[in-house]
Amino acid sequence: MQSGNGDILWRSLGAEDWSQMDNLSGWLDSEWFPSRKGMAGGIVVAGFGAAALIFNLLHTAFINPNNFSPDLDIDGVMYFSQDEVLDKLPYCYVVFGGIYAVMQLVGSLLLSVPADHPDEQQSLIAVSNKPASHLSTKEAAHNQLPPKEATRTQSFWILWGIFFMNGQTIVFISSLYKAYGQTFIFDDKLLATLGAAASLFNASGRVVWGHLVDVYSFRTCMLCLGVSQIAFLMTLIVTPEVGTAMFFLWICAIFFCFSGNFALIPTATNRCFGSQYFSMNYGLVFTANAVTTPIGAMLSSTLAEPLGWFGMFCVLSGFTLAGLMLTYFFSAKQPDGKDV
């Protein structure tokens, strides 16, 4: 069992469910908290980021209670070969799959919309059935753009491109930080603890970035995010020389940085195209993730060996830099004339 690459492919299978969760949460918090969309959205999606805080440790305790380290080296990649670890893996999917199903069922039953709004299902059906040509003057004045109109704008494709570029770091680091750590840290429980701590930064980062985008523009926040992310990526290679503490801090910082994408981009989508068609518009923006994940898996499997870890960190920084360039040219305005 390898510690990282397979997780990238698994993420690509879950991209659709991830998108649906993000869409629904973004639509609901914009309905409940229309004046604090960024903050509210950040808090809601923080639950997604915080999940690993608990389940990272539970997964490790279930699969590897004896704290075995990968002992099989194949082309510089470490694998687990111990039967005590491998035999428990299939049961892990069954046990935790059942837990997740119950949690999602309870969460779905608790969903609701404000009393002064129509039923969620009826609203979404009405929105999806309303042609673009029937967009009223009032809706247009408030930037209530349906998907057909939104996808014709430059802002939509810039947001899509930013999500695609930044997504490469999200996929690679969240899936392979442990594999990199195993090159100089030989304590599986310590790495699981790091994953739990990183998830806490992932969750809290969404709240912080959500608050910042309520105060400052999307462009300003995303530029800060990108510059910070590049700085941590390009210096991650020195962490084995400095020590475990620096690696711990750097991974948490990178998780904090890229968590901002899930607070900033939904808020920008809402501000650009309005809340009425938010679910469908953000769903289309989120298709960038569906493209990013398989490409990330392909890049990690084909480039990781010839380029090495530092080479891959440079590639990720290059993608982030491309996202920064797109952000620089993002100039959308809100109906009141303020920057998005």
Short mmCIF file of C-alpha atoms in Angstrom, two decimals:
data_model
loop_
_atom_site.label_atom_id
_atom_site.label_comp_id
_atom_site.label_asym_id
_atom_site.label_seq_id
_atom_site.Cartn_x
_atom_site.Cartn_y
_atom_site.Cartn_z
CA MET A 1 0.00 0.00 0.00
CA GLN A 2 1.42 3.37 -1.00
CA SER A 3 0.95 6.33 1.25
CA GLY A 4 -0.09 8.97 -1.30
CA ASN A 5 -0.53 8.53 -5.06
CA GLY A 6 -3.66 6.40 -4.90
CA ASP A 7 -5.37 9.09 -2.87
CA ILE A 8 -5.11 11.50 -5.80
CA LEU A 9 -7.06 9.13 -8.03
CA TRP A 10 -9.60 8.54 -5.26
CA ARG A 11 -10.14 12.28 -4.97
CA SER A 12 -11.05 12.47 -8.64
CA LEU A 13 -13.88 9.99 -8.01
CA GLY A 14 -15.18 12.16 -5.17
CA ALA A 15 -14.94 15.47 -7.02
CA GLU A 16 -18.64 15.46 -7.96
CA ASP A 17 -19.84 14.91 -4.38
CA TRP A 18 -17.40 17.57 -3.15
CA SER A 19 -18.83 19.98 -5.73
CA GLN A 20 -22.41 19.29 -4.67
CA MET A 21 -21.56 19.92 -1.01
CA ASP A 22 -19.81 23.20 -1.82
CA ASN A 23 -22.64 24.36 -4.10
CA LEU A 24 -25.42 23.67 -1.62
CA SER A 25 -23.57 25.16 1.34
CA GLY A 26 -22.72 28.29 -0.66
CA TRP A 27 -26.32 28.73 -1.78
CA LEU A 28 -27.72 28.26 1.73
CA ASP A 29 -25.29 30.57 3.54
CA SER A 30 -25.88 33.29 0.94
CA GLU A 31 -29.61 33.00 1.69
CA TRP A 32 -29.20 33.05 5.48
CA PHE A 33 -26.39 35.65 5.64
CA PRO A 34 -26.60 37.84 2.53
CA SER A 35 -24.45 40.61 4.02
CA ARG A 36 -21.66 38.29 5.25
CA LYS A 37 -21.42 35.75 2.46
CA GLY A 38 -17.66 35.29 2.72
CA MET A 39 -17.59 34.72 6.48
CA ALA A 40 -20.67 32.49 6.46
CA GLY A 41 -19.38 30.45 3.56
CA GLY A 42 -16.00 30.05 5.23
CA ILE A 43 -17.59 28.73 8.42
CA VAL A 44 -19.78 26.25 6.55
CA VAL A 45 -17.00 24.78 4.41
CA ALA A 46 -14.69 24.73 7.44
CA GLY A 47 -16.55 21.59 8.43
CA PHE A 48 -15.23 19.92 5.29
CA GLY A 49 -11.68 21.01 6.07
CA ALA A 50 -11.90 19.99 9.73
CA ALA A 51 -13.03 16.43 9.05
CA ALA A 52 -9.48 15.10 8.94
CA LEU A 53 -8.83 16.57 12.39
CA ILE A 54 -10.74 13.60 13.79
CA PHE A 55 -10.74 11.02 11.03
CA ASN A 56 -7.04 11.16 10.18
CA LEU A 57 -6.28 9.89 13.66
CA LEU A 58 -9.11 7.36 13.62
CA HIS A 59 -8.01 5.96 10.25
CA THR A 60 -4.45 5.52 11.48
CA ALA A 61 -5.58 3.96 14.76
CA PHE A 62 -7.78 1.52 12.86
CA ILE A 63 -5.35 0.54 10.08
CA ASN A 64 -1.99 0.91 11.79
CA PRO A 65 -2.42 0.70 15.58
CA ASN A 66 1.13 -0.64 16.03
CA ASN A 67 2.64 2.41 14.27
CA PHE A 68 4.45 0.47 11.54
CA SER A 69 6.45 2.51 9.03
CA PRO A 70 6.54 1.82 5.27
CA ASP A 71 9.22 -0.82 4.75
CA LEU A 72 9.15 -1.50 1.01
CA ASP A 73 11.12 0.84 -1.26
CA ILE A 74 10.14 0.70 -4.95
CA ASP A 75 11.82 3.29 -7.15
CA GLY A 76 12.26 5.63 -4.21
CA VAL A 77 8.60 5.40 -3.14
CA MET A 78 7.82 3.83 0.23
CA TYR A 79 5.03 1.25 0.59
CA PHE A 80 3.56 -0.70 3.48
CA SER A 81 3.99 -4.45 3.10
CA GLN A 82 2.98 -5.61 6.58
CA ASP A 83 -0.04 -7.91 6.59
CA GLU A 84 -1.24 -6.35 9.84
CA VAL A 85 -1.74 -3.08 7.92
CA LEU A 86 -2.88 -4.33 4.53
CA ASP A 87 -5.50 -6.76 5.88
CA LYS A 88 -7.36 -3.96 7.67
CA LEU A 89 -7.62 -1.61 4.71
CA PRO A 90 -10.75 -3.13 3.09
CA TYR A 91 -12.61 -3.09 6.40
CA CYS A 92 -11.67 0.56 6.89
CA TYR A 93 -13.71 1.53 3.82
CA VAL A 94 -16.72 -0.42 5.08
CA VAL A 95 -16.65 0.87 8.66
CA PHE A 96 -15.97 4.52 7.90
CA GLY A 97 -18.19 4.49 4.82
CA GLY A 98 -21.07 3.54 7.09
CA ILE A 99 -20.17 6.29 9.56
CA TYR A 100 -20.04 8.89 6.78
CA ALA A 101 -23.39 7.74 5.38
CA VAL A 102 -25.10 8.23 8.74
CA MET A 103 -23.50 11.66 9.24
CA GLN A 104 -24.55 12.83 5.77
CA LEU A 105 -28.10 11.58 6.29
CA VAL A 106 -28.45 13.46 9.57
CA GLY A 107 -26.93 16.61 8.04
CA SER A 108 -29.25 16.45 5.03
CA LEU A 109 -32.32 16.12 7.26
CA LEU A 110 -31.29 19.25 9.16
CA LEU A 111 -30.93 21.45 6.06
CA SER A 112 -33.43 24.29 5.73
CA VAL A 113 -33.88 27.66 4.06
CA PRO A 114 -35.10 30.96 5.53
CA ALA A 115 -38.85 31.12 6.07
CA ASP A 116 -39.26 34.05 3.69
CA HIS A 117 -37.78 32.06 0.78
CA PRO A 118 -39.57 29.49 -1.36
CA ASP A 119 -38.89 25.84 -0.87
CA GLU A 120 -35.33 24.99 -1.92
CA GLN A 121 -36.35 22.35 -4.40
CA GLN A 122 -39.02 24.53 -6.02
CA SER A 123 -36.61 27.46 -6.19
CA LEU A 124 -33.89 25.44 -7.86
CA ILE A 125 -36.34 23.94 -10.35
CA ALA A 126 -37.69 27.38 -11.21
CA VAL A 127 -34.19 28.72 -11.66
CA SER A 128 -33.09 25.82 -13.84
CA ASN A 129 -36.17 26.09 -16.04
CA LYS A 130 -36.03 29.86 -16.55
CA PRO A 131 -34.43 30.74 -19.89
CA ALA A 132 -31.79 33.45 -20.11
CA SER A 133 -33.96 35.50 -22.46
CA HIS A 134 -36.50 35.95 -19.63
CA LEU A 135 -34.00 37.68 -17.35
CA SER A 136 -35.82 40.72 -15.97
CA THR A 137 -34.45 44.25 -15.89
CA LYS A 138 -34.32 44.13 -12.09
CA GLU A 139 -32.40 40.83 -12.11
CA ALA A 140 -29.93 42.14 -14.64
CA ALA A 141 -29.42 45.30 -12.62
CA HIS A 142 -28.40 43.20 -9.65
CA ASN A 143 -26.11 40.91 -11.67
CA GLN A 144 -28.43 37.91 -11.42
CA LEU A 145 -26.87 36.12 -14.37
CA PRO A 146 -27.96 32.61 -15.32
CA PRO A 147 -25.28 30.10 -16.36
CA LYS A 148 -25.71 30.78 -20.07
CA GLU A 149 -24.90 34.45 -19.53
CA ALA A 150 -22.28 33.93 -16.82
CA THR A 151 -20.18 31.61 -18.98
CA ARG A 152 -19.95 34.31 -21.63
CA THR A 153 -18.14 36.66 -19.29
CA GLN A 154 -14.40 37.05 -18.86
CA SER A 155 -14.80 36.95 -15.08
CA PHE A 156 -16.21 33.43 -15.18
CA TRP A 157 -13.27 31.99 -17.08
CA ILE A 158 -10.74 33.84 -14.95
CA LEU A 159 -12.32 32.33 -11.83
CA TRP A 160 -12.33 28.92 -13.51
CA GLY A 161 -8.67 29.29 -14.44
CA ILE A 162 -7.65 30.42 -10.94
CA PHE A 163 -9.39 27.41 -9.42
CA PHE A 164 -7.71 25.10 -11.92
CA MET A 165 -4.22 26.50 -11.31
CA ASN A 166 -4.48 26.61 -7.53
CA GLY A 167 -6.09 23.18 -7.49
CA GLN A 168 -2.82 21.52 -8.48
CA THR A 169 -1.28 22.43 -5.13
CA ILE A 170 -4.43 21.40 -3.25
CA VAL A 171 -4.45 17.94 -4.84
CA PHE A 172 -0.72 17.28 -4.62
CA ILE A 173 0.04 18.54 -1.12
CA SER A 174 -3.09 17.19 0.56
CA SER A 175 -2.45 13.76 -0.98
CA LEU A 176 1.34 13.48 -0.83
CA TYR A 177 2.55 15.56 2.12
CA LYS A 178 2.72 12.31 4.10
CA ALA A 179 4.74 10.56 1.40
CA TYR A 180 7.24 13.41 1.45
CA GLY A 181 7.36 13.35 5.24
CA GLN A 182 8.09 9.63 5.21
CA THR A 183 11.39 10.32 3.45
CA PHE A 184 12.80 11.62 6.76
CA ILE A 185 10.14 10.97 9.44
CA PHE A 186 9.63 7.35 10.45
CA ASP A 187 6.68 7.71 12.78
CA ASP A 188 3.31 7.06 11.15
CA LYS A 189 1.33 8.32 14.16
CA LEU A 190 3.29 11.58 14.16
CA LEU A 191 2.44 12.09 10.49
CA ALA A 192 -1.21 11.32 11.23
CA THR A 193 -1.11 13.95 13.98
CA LEU A 194 0.33 16.39 11.45
CA GLY A 195 -2.58 15.61 9.14
CA ALA A 196 -5.02 16.36 11.93
CA ALA A 197 -3.28 19.65 12.74
CA ALA A 198 -3.17 20.61 9.06
CA SER A 199 -6.90 19.97 8.78
CA LEU A 200 -7.44 22.39 11.66
CA PHE A 201 -5.55 25.05 9.71
CA ASN A 202 -7.54 24.07 6.62
CA ALA A 203 -10.79 24.62 8.51
CA SER A 204 -9.82 27.81 10.35
CA GLY A 205 -8.26 29.21 7.17
CA ARG A 206 -11.60 29.10 5.38
CA VAL A 207 -13.14 31.18 8.14
CA VAL A 208 -10.26 33.68 8.15
CA TRP A 209 -10.19 34.04 4.36
CA GLY A 210 -13.98 34.35 4.38
CA HIS A 211 -13.75 37.23 6.83
CA LEU A 212 -10.97 38.89 4.82
CA VAL A 213 -12.95 38.78 1.58
CA ASP A 214 -15.85 40.47 3.38
CA VAL A 215 -13.48 43.33 4.24
CA TYR A 216 -11.19 43.44 1.19
CA SER A 217 -11.68 42.59 -2.47
CA PHE A 218 -11.38 39.09 -3.92
CA ARG A 219 -8.41 40.23 -6.00
CA THR A 220 -6.46 41.51 -2.98
CA CYS A 221 -7.11 38.37 -0.95
CA MET A 222 -6.25 35.98 -3.78
CA LEU A 223 -3.00 37.82 -4.54
CA CYS A 224 -1.98 37.47 -0.89
CA LEU A 225 -2.92 33.80 -0.92
CA GLY A 226 -0.89 33.05 -4.04
CA VAL A 227 2.26 34.88 -2.96
CA SER A 228 2.21 33.18 0.45
CA GLN A 229 1.64 29.76 -1.08
CA ILE A 230 4.58 30.10 -3.46
CA ALA A 231 6.86 31.18 -0.59
CA PHE A 232 6.01 28.11 1.48
CA LEU A 233 6.19 25.72 -1.49
CA MET A 234 9.63 26.88 -2.61
CA THR A 235 11.07 26.55 0.90
CA LEU A 236 9.42 23.23 1.74
CA ILE A 237 12.44 21.38 0.37
CA VAL A 238 14.66 22.59 3.23
CA THR A 239 12.43 21.18 5.97
CA PRO A 240 14.28 17.81 6.18
CA GLU A 241 17.49 19.71 6.96
CA VAL A 242 15.93 22.02 9.53
CA GLY A 243 13.81 19.41 11.26
CA THR A 244 10.37 17.99 11.92
CA ALA A 245 9.07 21.18 13.56
CA MET A 246 9.59 23.24 10.40
CA PHE A 247 7.94 20.56 8.25
CA PHE A 248 5.01 20.53 10.65
CA LEU A 249 4.61 24.31 10.47
CA TRP A 250 5.10 24.54 6.69
CA ILE A 251 2.47 21.91 5.88
CA CYS A 252 -0.02 23.60 8.21
CA ALA A 253 0.75 26.96 6.55
CA ILE A 254 0.22 25.55 3.05
CA PHE A 255 -3.10 24.02 4.12
CA PHE A 256 -4.07 27.41 5.56
CA CYS A 257 -3.18 29.11 2.27
CA PHE A 258 -5.01 26.84 -0.14
CA SER A 259 -8.08 26.62 2.10
CA GLY A 260 -8.79 30.18 1.00
CA ASN A 261 -9.84 29.02 -2.45
CA PHE A 262 -12.99 27.49 -0.96
CA ALA A 263 -14.00 30.77 0.70
CA LEU A 264 -12.80 33.31 -1.87
CA ILE A 265 -13.96 31.75 -5.15
CA PRO A 266 -17.56 31.00 -4.06
CA THR A 267 -17.86 34.55 -2.71
CA ALA A 268 -16.49 36.02 -5.95
CA THR A 269 -18.90 33.85 -7.96
CA ASN A 270 -21.81 35.13 -5.89
CA ARG A 271 -20.74 38.75 -6.24
CA CYS A 272 -20.16 38.48 -9.97
CA PHE A 273 -23.28 36.58 -10.99
CA GLY A 274 -25.70 36.92 -8.08
CA SER A 275 -27.20 34.52 -5.54
CA GLN A 276 -30.25 33.40 -7.51
CA TYR A 277 -28.24 31.22 -9.89
CA PHE A 278 -25.32 30.71 -7.54
CA SER A 279 -25.61 26.94 -7.22
CA MET A 280 -25.42 26.33 -10.95
CA ASN A 281 -22.83 29.04 -11.65
CA TYR A 282 -20.50 27.87 -8.91
CA GLY A 283 -21.05 24.29 -10.02
CA LEU A 284 -19.70 25.27 -13.42
CA VAL A 285 -16.73 27.09 -11.86
CA PHE A 286 -16.08 24.01 -9.74
CA THR A 287 -15.70 21.83 -12.84
CA ALA A 288 -12.13 23.14 -12.78
CA ASN A 289 -11.59 20.74 -9.88
CA ALA A 290 -12.87 17.81 -11.94
CA VAL A 291 -10.20 18.63 -14.52
CA THR A 292 -7.49 19.44 -11.98
CA THR A 293 -7.65 16.15 -10.08
CA PRO A 294 -6.94 13.67 -12.90
CA ILE A 295 -4.31 16.00 -14.35
CA GLY A 296 -2.70 16.20 -10.93
CA ALA A 297 -2.66 12.41 -10.70
CA MET A 298 -1.06 12.18 -14.14
CA LEU A 299 1.57 14.79 -13.34
CA SER A 300 2.52 13.16 -10.04
CA SER A 301 2.87 9.73 -11.63
CA THR A 302 4.86 10.90 -14.66
CA LEU A 303 6.94 13.81 -13.34
CA ALA A 304 7.60 12.97 -9.69
CA GLU A 305 10.40 10.50 -10.39
CA PRO A 306 12.35 12.47 -13.03
CA LEU A 307 11.89 15.85 -11.32
CA GLY A 308 12.12 14.80 -7.69
CA TRP A 309 10.40 16.54 -4.81
CA PHE A 310 11.92 19.97 -5.38
CA GLY A 311 11.06 19.79 -9.07
CA MET A 312 7.44 19.06 -8.20
CA PHE A 313 7.36 21.94 -5.74
CA CYS A 314 8.62 24.19 -8.55
CA VAL A 315 5.87 22.88 -10.86
CA LEU A 316 3.24 23.61 -8.21
CA SER A 317 4.68 27.10 -7.71
CA GLY A 318 4.47 27.62 -11.47
CA PHE A 319 0.77 26.72 -11.45
CA THR A 320 0.21 29.09 -8.52
CA LEU A 321 2.09 31.85 -10.35
CA ALA A 322 -0.19 31.34 -13.36
CA GLY A 323 -3.16 31.72 -10.99
CA LEU A 324 -1.63 34.96 -9.70
CA MET A 325 -1.36 36.29 -13.23
CA LEU A 326 -5.02 35.51 -13.86
CA THR A 327 -5.94 37.18 -10.57
CA TYR A 328 -4.04 40.32 -11.57
CA PHE A 329 -6.30 40.71 -14.63
CA PHE A 330 -9.51 40.08 -12.65
CA SER A 331 -11.37 43.41 -12.64
CA ALA A 332 -15.04 42.55 -12.06
CA LYS A 333 -17.22 45.09 -10.26
CA GLN A 334 -20.23 44.67 -8.04
CA PRO A 335 -23.50 46.45 -8.91
CA ASP A 336 -22.55 49.26 -6.48
CA GLY A 337 -19.29 49.81 -8.35
CA LYS A 338 -17.00 48.27 -5.72
CA ASP A 339 -14.42 45.64 -6.65
CA VAL A 340 -15.71 42.08 -6.35
#
